[in-house]
Short mmCIF file of C-alpha atoms and ligand atoms in Angstrom, two decimals:
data_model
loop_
_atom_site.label_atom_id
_atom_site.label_comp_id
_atom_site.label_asym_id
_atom_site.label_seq_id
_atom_site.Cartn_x
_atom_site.Cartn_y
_atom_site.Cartn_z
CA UNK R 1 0.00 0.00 0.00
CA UNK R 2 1.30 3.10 -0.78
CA UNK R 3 0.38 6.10 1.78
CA UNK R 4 0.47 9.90 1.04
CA UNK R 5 1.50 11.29 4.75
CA UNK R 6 0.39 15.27 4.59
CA UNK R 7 2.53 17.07 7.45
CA UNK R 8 5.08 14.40 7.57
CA UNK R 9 7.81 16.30 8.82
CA UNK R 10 6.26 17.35 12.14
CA UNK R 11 6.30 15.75 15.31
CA UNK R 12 3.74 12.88 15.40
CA UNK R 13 4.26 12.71 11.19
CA UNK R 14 7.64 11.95 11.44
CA UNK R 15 7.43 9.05 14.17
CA UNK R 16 4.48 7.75 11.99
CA UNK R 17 6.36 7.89 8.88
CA UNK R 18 8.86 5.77 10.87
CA UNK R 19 6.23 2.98 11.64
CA UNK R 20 4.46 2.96 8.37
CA UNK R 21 8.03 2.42 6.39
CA UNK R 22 9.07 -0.59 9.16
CA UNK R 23 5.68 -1.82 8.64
CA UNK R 24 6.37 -2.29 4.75
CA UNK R 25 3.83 0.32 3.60
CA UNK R 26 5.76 2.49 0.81
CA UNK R 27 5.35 6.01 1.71
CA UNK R 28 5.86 10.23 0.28
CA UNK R 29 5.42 13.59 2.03
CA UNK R 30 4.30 16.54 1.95
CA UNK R 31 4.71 19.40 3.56
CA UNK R 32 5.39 22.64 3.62
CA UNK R 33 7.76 22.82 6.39
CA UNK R 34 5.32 25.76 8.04
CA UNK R 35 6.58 24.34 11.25
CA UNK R 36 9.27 21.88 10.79
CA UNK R 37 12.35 21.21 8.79
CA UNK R 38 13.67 18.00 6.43
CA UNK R 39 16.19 17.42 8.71
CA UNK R 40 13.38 15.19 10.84
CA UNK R 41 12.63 13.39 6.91
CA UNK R 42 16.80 12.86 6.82
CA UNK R 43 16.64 11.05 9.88
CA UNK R 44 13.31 8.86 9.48
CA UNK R 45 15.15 7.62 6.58
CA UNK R 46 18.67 7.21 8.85
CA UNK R 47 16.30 5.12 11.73
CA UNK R 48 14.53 3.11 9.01
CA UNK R 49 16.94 2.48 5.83
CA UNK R 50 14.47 3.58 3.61
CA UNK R 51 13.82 6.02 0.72
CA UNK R 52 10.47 7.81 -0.11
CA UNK R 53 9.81 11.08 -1.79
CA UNK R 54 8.89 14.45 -0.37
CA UNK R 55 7.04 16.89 -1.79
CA UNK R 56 7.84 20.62 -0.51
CA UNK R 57 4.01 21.79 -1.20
CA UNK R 58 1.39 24.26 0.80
CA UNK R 59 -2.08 22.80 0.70
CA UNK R 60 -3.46 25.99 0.23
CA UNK R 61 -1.99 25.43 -3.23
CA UNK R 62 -4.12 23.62 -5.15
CA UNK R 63 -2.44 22.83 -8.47
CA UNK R 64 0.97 21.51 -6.61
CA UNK R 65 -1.45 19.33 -4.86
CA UNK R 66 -2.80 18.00 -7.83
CA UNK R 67 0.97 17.62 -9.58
CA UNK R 68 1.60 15.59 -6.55
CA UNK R 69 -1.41 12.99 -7.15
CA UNK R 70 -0.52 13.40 -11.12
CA UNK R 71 2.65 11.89 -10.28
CA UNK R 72 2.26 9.26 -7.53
CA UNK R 73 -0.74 7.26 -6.84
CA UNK R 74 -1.60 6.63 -3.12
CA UNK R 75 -4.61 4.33 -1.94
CA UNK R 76 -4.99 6.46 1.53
CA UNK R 77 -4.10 9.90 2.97
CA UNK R 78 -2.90 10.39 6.33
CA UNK R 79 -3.49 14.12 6.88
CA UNK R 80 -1.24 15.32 9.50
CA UNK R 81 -0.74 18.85 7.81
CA UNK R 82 -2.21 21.86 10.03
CA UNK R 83 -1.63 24.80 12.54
CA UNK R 84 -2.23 23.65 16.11
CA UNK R 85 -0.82 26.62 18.68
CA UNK R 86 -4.37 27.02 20.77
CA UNK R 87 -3.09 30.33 21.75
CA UNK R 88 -2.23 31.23 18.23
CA UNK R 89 -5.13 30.72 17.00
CA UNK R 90 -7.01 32.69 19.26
CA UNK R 91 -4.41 35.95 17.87
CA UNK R 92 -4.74 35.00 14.02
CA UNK R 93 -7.74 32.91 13.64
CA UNK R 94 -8.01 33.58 9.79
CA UNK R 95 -4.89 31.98 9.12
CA UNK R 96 -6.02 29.24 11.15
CA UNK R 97 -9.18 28.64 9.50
CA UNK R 98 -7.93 29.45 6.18
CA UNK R 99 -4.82 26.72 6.49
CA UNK R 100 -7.11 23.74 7.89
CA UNK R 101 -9.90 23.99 6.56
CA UNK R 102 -8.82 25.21 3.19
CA UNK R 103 -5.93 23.01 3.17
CA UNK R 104 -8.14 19.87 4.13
CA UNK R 105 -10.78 21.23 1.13
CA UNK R 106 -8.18 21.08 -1.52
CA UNK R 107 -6.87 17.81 -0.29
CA UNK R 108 -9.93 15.90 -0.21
CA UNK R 109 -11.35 17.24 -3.39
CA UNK R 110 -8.14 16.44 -4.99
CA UNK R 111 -8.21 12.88 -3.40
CA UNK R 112 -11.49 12.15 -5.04
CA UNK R 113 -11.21 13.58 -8.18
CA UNK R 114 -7.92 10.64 -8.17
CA UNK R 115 -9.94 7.95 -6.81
CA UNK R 116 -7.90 7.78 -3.18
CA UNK R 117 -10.86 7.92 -1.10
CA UNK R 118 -9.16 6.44 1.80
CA UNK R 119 -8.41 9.34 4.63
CA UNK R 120 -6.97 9.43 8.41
CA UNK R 121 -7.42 12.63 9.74
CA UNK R 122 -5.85 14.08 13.45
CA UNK R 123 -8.85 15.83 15.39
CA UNK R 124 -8.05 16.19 19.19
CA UNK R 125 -9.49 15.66 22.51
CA UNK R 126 -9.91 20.03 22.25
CA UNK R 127 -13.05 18.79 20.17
CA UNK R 128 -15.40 17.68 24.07
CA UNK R 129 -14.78 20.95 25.03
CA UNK R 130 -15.32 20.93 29.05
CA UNK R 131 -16.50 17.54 29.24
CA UNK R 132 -18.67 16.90 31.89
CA UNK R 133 -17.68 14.04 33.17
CA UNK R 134 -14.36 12.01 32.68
CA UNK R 135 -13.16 9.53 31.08
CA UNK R 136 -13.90 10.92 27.83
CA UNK R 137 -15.90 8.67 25.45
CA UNK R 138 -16.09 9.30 21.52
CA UNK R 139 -20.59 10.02 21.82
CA UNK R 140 -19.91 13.27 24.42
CA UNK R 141 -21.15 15.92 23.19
CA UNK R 142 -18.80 18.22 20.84
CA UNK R 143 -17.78 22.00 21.65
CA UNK R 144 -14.73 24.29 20.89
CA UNK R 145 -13.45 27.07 22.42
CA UNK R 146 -10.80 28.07 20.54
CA UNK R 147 -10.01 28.81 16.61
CA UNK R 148 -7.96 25.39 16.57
CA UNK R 149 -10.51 23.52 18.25
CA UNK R 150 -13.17 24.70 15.98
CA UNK R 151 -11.09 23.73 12.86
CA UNK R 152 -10.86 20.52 13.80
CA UNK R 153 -14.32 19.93 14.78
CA UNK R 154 -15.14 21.21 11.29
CA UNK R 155 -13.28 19.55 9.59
CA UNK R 156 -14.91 16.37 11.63
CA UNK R 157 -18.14 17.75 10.36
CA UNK R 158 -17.31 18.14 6.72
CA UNK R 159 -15.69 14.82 6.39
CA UNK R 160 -19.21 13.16 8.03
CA UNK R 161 -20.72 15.07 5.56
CA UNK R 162 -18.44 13.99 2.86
CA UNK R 163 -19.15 10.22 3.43
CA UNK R 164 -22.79 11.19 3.34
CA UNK R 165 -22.50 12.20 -0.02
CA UNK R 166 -20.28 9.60 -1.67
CA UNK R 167 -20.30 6.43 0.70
CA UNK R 168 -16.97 5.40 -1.30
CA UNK R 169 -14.80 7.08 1.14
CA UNK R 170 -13.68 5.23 4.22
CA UNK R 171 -12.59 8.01 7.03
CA UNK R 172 -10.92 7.54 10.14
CA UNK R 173 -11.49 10.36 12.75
CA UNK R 174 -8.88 10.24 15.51
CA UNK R 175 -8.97 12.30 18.60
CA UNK R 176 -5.71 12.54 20.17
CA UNK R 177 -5.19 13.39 23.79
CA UNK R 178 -1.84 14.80 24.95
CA UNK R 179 1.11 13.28 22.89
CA UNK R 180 4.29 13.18 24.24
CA UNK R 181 7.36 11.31 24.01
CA UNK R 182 9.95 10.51 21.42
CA UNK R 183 11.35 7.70 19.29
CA UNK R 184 14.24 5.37 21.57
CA UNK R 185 16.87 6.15 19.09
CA UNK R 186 16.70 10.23 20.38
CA UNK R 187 16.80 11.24 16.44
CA UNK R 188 13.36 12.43 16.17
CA UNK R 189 11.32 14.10 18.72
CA UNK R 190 9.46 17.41 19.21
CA UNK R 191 10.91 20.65 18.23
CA UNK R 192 8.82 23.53 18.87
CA UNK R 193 9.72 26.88 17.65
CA UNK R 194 10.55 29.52 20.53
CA UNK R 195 9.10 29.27 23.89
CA UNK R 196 7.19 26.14 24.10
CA UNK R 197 3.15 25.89 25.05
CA UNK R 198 2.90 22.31 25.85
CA UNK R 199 4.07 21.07 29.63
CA UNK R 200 6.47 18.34 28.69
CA UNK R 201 8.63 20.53 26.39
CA UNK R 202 8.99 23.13 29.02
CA UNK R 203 9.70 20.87 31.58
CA UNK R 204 12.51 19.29 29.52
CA UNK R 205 13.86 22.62 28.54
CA UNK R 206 13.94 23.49 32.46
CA UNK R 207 15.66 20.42 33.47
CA UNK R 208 18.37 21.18 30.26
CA UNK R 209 19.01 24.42 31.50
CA UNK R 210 17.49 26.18 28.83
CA UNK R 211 14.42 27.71 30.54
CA UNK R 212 14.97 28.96 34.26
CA UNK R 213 11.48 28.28 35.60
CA UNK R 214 8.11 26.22 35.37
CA UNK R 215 5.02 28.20 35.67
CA UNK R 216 2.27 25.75 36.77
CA UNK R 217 -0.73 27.21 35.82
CA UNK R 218 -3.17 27.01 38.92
CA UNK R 219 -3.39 24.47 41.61
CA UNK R 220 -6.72 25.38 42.95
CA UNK R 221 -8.67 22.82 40.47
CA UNK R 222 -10.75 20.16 41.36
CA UNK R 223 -8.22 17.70 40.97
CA UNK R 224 -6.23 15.60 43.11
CA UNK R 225 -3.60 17.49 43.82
CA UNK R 226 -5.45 20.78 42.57
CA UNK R 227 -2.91 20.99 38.92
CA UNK R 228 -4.65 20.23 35.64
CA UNK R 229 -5.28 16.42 35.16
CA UNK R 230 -4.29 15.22 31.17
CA UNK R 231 -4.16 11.96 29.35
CA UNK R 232 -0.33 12.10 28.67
CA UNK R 233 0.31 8.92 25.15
CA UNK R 234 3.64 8.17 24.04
CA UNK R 235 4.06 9.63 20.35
CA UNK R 236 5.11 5.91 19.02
CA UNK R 237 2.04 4.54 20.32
CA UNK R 238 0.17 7.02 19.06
CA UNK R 239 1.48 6.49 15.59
CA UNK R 240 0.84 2.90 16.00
CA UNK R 241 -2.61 4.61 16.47
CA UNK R 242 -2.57 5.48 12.66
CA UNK R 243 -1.50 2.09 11.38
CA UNK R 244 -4.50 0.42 13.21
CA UNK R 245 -6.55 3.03 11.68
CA UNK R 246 -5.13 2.13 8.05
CA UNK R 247 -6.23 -1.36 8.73
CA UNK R 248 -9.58 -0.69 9.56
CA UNK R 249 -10.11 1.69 6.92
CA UNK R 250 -8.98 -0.93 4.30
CA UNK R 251 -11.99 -3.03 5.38
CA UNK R 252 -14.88 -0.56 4.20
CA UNK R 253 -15.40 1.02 7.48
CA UNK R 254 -17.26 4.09 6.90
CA UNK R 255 -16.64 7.23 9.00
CA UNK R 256 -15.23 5.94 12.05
CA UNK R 257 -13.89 7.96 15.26
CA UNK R 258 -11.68 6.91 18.10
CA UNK R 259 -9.72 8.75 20.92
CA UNK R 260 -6.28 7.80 21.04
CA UNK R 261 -5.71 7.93 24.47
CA UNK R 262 -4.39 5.72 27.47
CA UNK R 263 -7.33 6.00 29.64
CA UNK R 264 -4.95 7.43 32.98
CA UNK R 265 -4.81 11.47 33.66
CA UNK R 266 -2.01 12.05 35.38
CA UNK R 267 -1.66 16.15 36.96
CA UNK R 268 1.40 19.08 36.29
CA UNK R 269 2.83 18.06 39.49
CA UNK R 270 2.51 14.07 38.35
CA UNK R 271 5.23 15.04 35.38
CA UNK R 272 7.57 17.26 36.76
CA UNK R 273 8.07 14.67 39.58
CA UNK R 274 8.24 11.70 36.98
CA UNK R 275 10.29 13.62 34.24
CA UNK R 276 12.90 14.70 37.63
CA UNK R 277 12.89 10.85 38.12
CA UNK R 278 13.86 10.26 34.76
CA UNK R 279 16.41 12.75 33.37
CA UNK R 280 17.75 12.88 37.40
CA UNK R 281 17.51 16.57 37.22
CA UNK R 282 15.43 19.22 39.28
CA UNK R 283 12.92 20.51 37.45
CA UNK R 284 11.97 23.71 38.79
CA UNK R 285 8.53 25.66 39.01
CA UNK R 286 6.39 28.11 40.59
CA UNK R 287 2.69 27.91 40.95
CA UNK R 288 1.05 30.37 38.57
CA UNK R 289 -2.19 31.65 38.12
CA UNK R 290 -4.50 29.57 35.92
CA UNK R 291 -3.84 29.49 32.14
CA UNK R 292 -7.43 31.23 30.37
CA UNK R 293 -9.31 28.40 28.05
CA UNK R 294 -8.01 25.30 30.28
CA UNK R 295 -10.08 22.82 31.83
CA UNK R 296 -9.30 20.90 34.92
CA UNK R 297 -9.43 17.07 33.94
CA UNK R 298 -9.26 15.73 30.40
CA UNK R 299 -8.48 11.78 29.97
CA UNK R 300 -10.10 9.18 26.93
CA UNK R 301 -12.09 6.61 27.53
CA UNK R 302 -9.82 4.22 25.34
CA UNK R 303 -12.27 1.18 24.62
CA UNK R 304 -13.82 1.81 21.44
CA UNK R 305 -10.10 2.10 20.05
CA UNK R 306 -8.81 -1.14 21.54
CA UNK R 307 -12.05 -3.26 20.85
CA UNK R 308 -12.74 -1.93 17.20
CA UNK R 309 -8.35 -1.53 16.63
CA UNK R 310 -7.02 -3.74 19.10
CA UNK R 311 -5.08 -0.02 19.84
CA UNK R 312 -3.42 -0.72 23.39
CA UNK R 313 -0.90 2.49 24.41
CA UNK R 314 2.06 0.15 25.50
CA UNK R 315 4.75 3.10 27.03
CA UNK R 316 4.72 3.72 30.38
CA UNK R 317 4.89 7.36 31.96
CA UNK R 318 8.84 6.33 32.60
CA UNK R 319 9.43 5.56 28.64
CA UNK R 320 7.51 9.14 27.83
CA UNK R 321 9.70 10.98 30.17
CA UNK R 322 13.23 8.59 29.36
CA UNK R 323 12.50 9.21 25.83
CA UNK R 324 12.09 12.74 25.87
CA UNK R 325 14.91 13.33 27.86
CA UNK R 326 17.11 11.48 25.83
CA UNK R 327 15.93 13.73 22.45
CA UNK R 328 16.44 16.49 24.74
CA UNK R 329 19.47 15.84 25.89
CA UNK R 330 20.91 14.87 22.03
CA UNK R 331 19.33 17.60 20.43
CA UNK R 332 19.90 20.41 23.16
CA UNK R 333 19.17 22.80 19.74
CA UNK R 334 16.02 20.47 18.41
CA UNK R 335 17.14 19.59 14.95
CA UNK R 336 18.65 23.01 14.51
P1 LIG I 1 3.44 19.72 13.79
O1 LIG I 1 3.28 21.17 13.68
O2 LIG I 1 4.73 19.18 14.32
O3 LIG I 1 3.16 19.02 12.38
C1 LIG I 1 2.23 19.55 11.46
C2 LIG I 1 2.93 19.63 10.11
O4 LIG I 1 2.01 20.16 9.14
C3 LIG I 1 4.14 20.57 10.12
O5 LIG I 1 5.26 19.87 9.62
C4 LIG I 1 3.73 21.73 9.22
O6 LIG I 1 4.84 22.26 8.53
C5 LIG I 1 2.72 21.06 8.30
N1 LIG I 1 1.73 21.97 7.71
C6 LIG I 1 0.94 22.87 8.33
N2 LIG I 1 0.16 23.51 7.44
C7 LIG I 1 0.45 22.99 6.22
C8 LIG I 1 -0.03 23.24 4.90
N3 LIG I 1 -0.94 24.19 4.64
N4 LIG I 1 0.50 22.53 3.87
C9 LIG I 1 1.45 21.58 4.10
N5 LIG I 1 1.94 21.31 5.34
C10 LIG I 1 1.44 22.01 6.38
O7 LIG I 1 2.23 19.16 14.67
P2 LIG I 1 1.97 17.73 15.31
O8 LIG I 1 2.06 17.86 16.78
O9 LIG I 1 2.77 16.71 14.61
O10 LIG I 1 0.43 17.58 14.95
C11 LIG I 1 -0.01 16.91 13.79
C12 LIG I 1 -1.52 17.06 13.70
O11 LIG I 1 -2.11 16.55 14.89
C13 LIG I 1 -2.00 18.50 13.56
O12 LIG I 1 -3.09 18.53 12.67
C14 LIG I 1 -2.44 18.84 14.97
O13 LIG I 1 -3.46 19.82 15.00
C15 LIG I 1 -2.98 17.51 15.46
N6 LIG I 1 -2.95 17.39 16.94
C16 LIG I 1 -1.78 17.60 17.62
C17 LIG I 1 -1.77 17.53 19.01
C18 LIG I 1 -0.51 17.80 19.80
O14 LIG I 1 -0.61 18.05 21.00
N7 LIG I 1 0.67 17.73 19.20
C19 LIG I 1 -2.95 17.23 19.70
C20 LIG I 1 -4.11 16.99 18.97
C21 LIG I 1 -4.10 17.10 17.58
N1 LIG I 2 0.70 23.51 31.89
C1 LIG I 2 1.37 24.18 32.90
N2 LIG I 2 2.45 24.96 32.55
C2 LIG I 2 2.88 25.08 31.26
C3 LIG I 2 2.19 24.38 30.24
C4 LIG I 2 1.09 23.61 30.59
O1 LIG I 2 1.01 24.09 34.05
O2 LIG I 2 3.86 25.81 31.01
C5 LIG I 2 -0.44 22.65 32.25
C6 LIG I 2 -1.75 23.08 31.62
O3 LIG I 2 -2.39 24.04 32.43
C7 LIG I 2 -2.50 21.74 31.54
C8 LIG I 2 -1.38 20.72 31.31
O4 LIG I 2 -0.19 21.35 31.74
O5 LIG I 2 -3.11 21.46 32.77
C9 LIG I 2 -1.22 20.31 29.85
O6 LIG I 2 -1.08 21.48 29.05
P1 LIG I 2 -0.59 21.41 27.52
O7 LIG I 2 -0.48 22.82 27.04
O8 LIG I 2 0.63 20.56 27.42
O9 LIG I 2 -1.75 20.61 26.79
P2 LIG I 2 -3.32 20.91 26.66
O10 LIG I 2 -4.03 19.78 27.34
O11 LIG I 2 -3.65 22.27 27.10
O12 LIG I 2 -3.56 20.85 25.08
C10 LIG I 2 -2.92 19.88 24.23
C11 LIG I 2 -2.68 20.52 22.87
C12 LIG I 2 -4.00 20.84 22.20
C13 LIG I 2 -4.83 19.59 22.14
C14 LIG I 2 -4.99 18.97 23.51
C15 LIG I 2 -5.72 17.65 23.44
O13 LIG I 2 -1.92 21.72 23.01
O14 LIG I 2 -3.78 21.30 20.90
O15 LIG I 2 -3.71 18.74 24.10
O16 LIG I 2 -5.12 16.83 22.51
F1 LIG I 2 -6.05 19.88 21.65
#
């Protein structure tokens, strides 16, 4: 099977790209490096001992797209490319709206106009909203409270409504909770640009040295330690994620939606003291006050995912933290 990975230089598209090519699926790229570099496509190949092509191309631009399926044909998409800063998105929410939705527009019309009807898209847990209650399963009812959040839920709603009209497509809708983590060898691994958003980059740039200071944001939730509660999944097992998800969709599944989750939240204070354990270095922080938009618990429900995939998130919180401390530590500079 030959895949098309959209956004395969990024963080979770690169470890993917890793699995799919070990797994014997032939593989290209593209991307338009918005928020990564080729260096991370150089070393998927160095891990894996394989070749594939990439394609430098914005989906915003519709006729590159188009060269691309002119020139290779794929039997499934797995559509990795778009902005995902919450914060961000809340400053510019045009470009947001304009790059995912857009972007996901052009690719799917483009996919059916070459007869690939086979898609995996990346929603996110962002799409419950506040959930009432947790653990999170996929019928809660769906919210967004921030530009990203509504792209993706969007995006969920075209694709239903996509399948509605041509029941030839077979779409896989996967919510991922809080990925973290890195790939054992410590060649690949997350590189945000500047100041990071997300807690386990910032606690690993504390504990390098790089950042002086952990702000926790709020310890007054209902929680139990009062620090925001997350469902923390190792990036490889969340790639594995996407390889289930190929399988089913190669059965005539439908539209089908699964959180990609672990099923255990574990709080702020839970990571710094397991990531200290880890790297052996002092991670520390300050309690802050809350961060705006953030809710107290999120975790999956993971059951629909390992019943209908047979998806089991195998990494313990120890391999997450071991395995981003080692990227950290090799790549003090990211791939830079
Ligand atoms: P990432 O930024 O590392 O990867 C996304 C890739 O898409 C980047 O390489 C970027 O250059 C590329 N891209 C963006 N817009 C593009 C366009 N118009 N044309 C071509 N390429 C484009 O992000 P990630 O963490 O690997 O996330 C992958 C997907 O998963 C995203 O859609 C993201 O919203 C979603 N997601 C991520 C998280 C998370 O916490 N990392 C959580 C839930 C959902
Ligand atoms: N946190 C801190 N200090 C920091 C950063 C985060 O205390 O410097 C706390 C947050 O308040 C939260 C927890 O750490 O309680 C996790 O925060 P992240 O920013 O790492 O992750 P979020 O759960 O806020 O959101 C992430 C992605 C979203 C995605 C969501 C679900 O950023 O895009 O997971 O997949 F939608």
């Amino acid at each position: 099977m030959r895949i098309l990975v959209t956004g395969g230089a990024g963080y979770i598209g690169s470890h993917t790209c890793v699995l799919l090519l070990e797994a014997g699926y032939e593989i290209a790229v593209l991307d338009n490096l918005d928020n990564s570099c080729e260096e991370s496509l150089k070393r998927v190949k160095e891990i894996t001992g394989k070749d594939f092509n990439f394609y430098k191309v914005d989906l915003l631009d519709y006729d590159d797209v188009n060269e691309v399926f002119n020139k290779e044909k794929f039997d499934a998409v797995i559509h990795f490319a778009g902005l995902k800063a919450v914060g961000e998105s809340c400053a510019i929410p045009l470009r947001y709206y304009h790059n995912n939705i857009t972007g996901t527009l052009n690719l799917c019309d483009i996919m059916a106009k070459h007869g690939c009807k086979k898609l995996v898209f990346s929603s996110s847990a962002t799409v419950y909203g506040d959930p009432h209650t947790v653990p999170i399963k996929e019928d809660f009812p769906l919210s967004a409270t921030n530009p990203c959040g509504q792209t993706k839920l969007m995006i969920e709603y075209i694709l239903k409504d996509l399948y509605k009209s041509d029941n030839e497509w077979d779409i896989a809708i996967l919510r991922y909770f809080n990925p973290v983590g890195a790939h054992k060898s410590g060649k690949i691994g997350e590189d945000p640009n500047g100041i990071p958003n997300n807690l386990i980059p910032y606690v690993s740039q504390v504990a390098v040295g790089k950042l002086e200071c952990l702000s926790v944001f709020g310890n007054d939730y209902n929680t139990k330690d009062g620090t925001g509660v997350r469902d923390y999944i190792h990036v490889v097992d969340l790639a594995n994620g996407h390889l289930k998800a190929l399988e089913k969709i190669a059965t005539k599944s439908g539209v089908v939606v699964y959180n990609l989750g672990t099923g255990t939240g574990y709080s702020v204070l839970d990571m710094v003291k397991a990531f200290e354990k880890a790297s052996g270095k002092t991670v520390k922080y300050k309690i802050a006050p809350r961060r705006p938009g953030d809710i107290a618990e999120c975790y999956a429900d993971p059951t629909k995912a390992r019943e209908e995939l047979g998806f089991i998130a195998t990494h313990t919180l120890d391999d997450m933290c071991k395995d981003t401390w080692r990227w950290q530590e090799d790549n003090p500079n990211g791939y830079k």
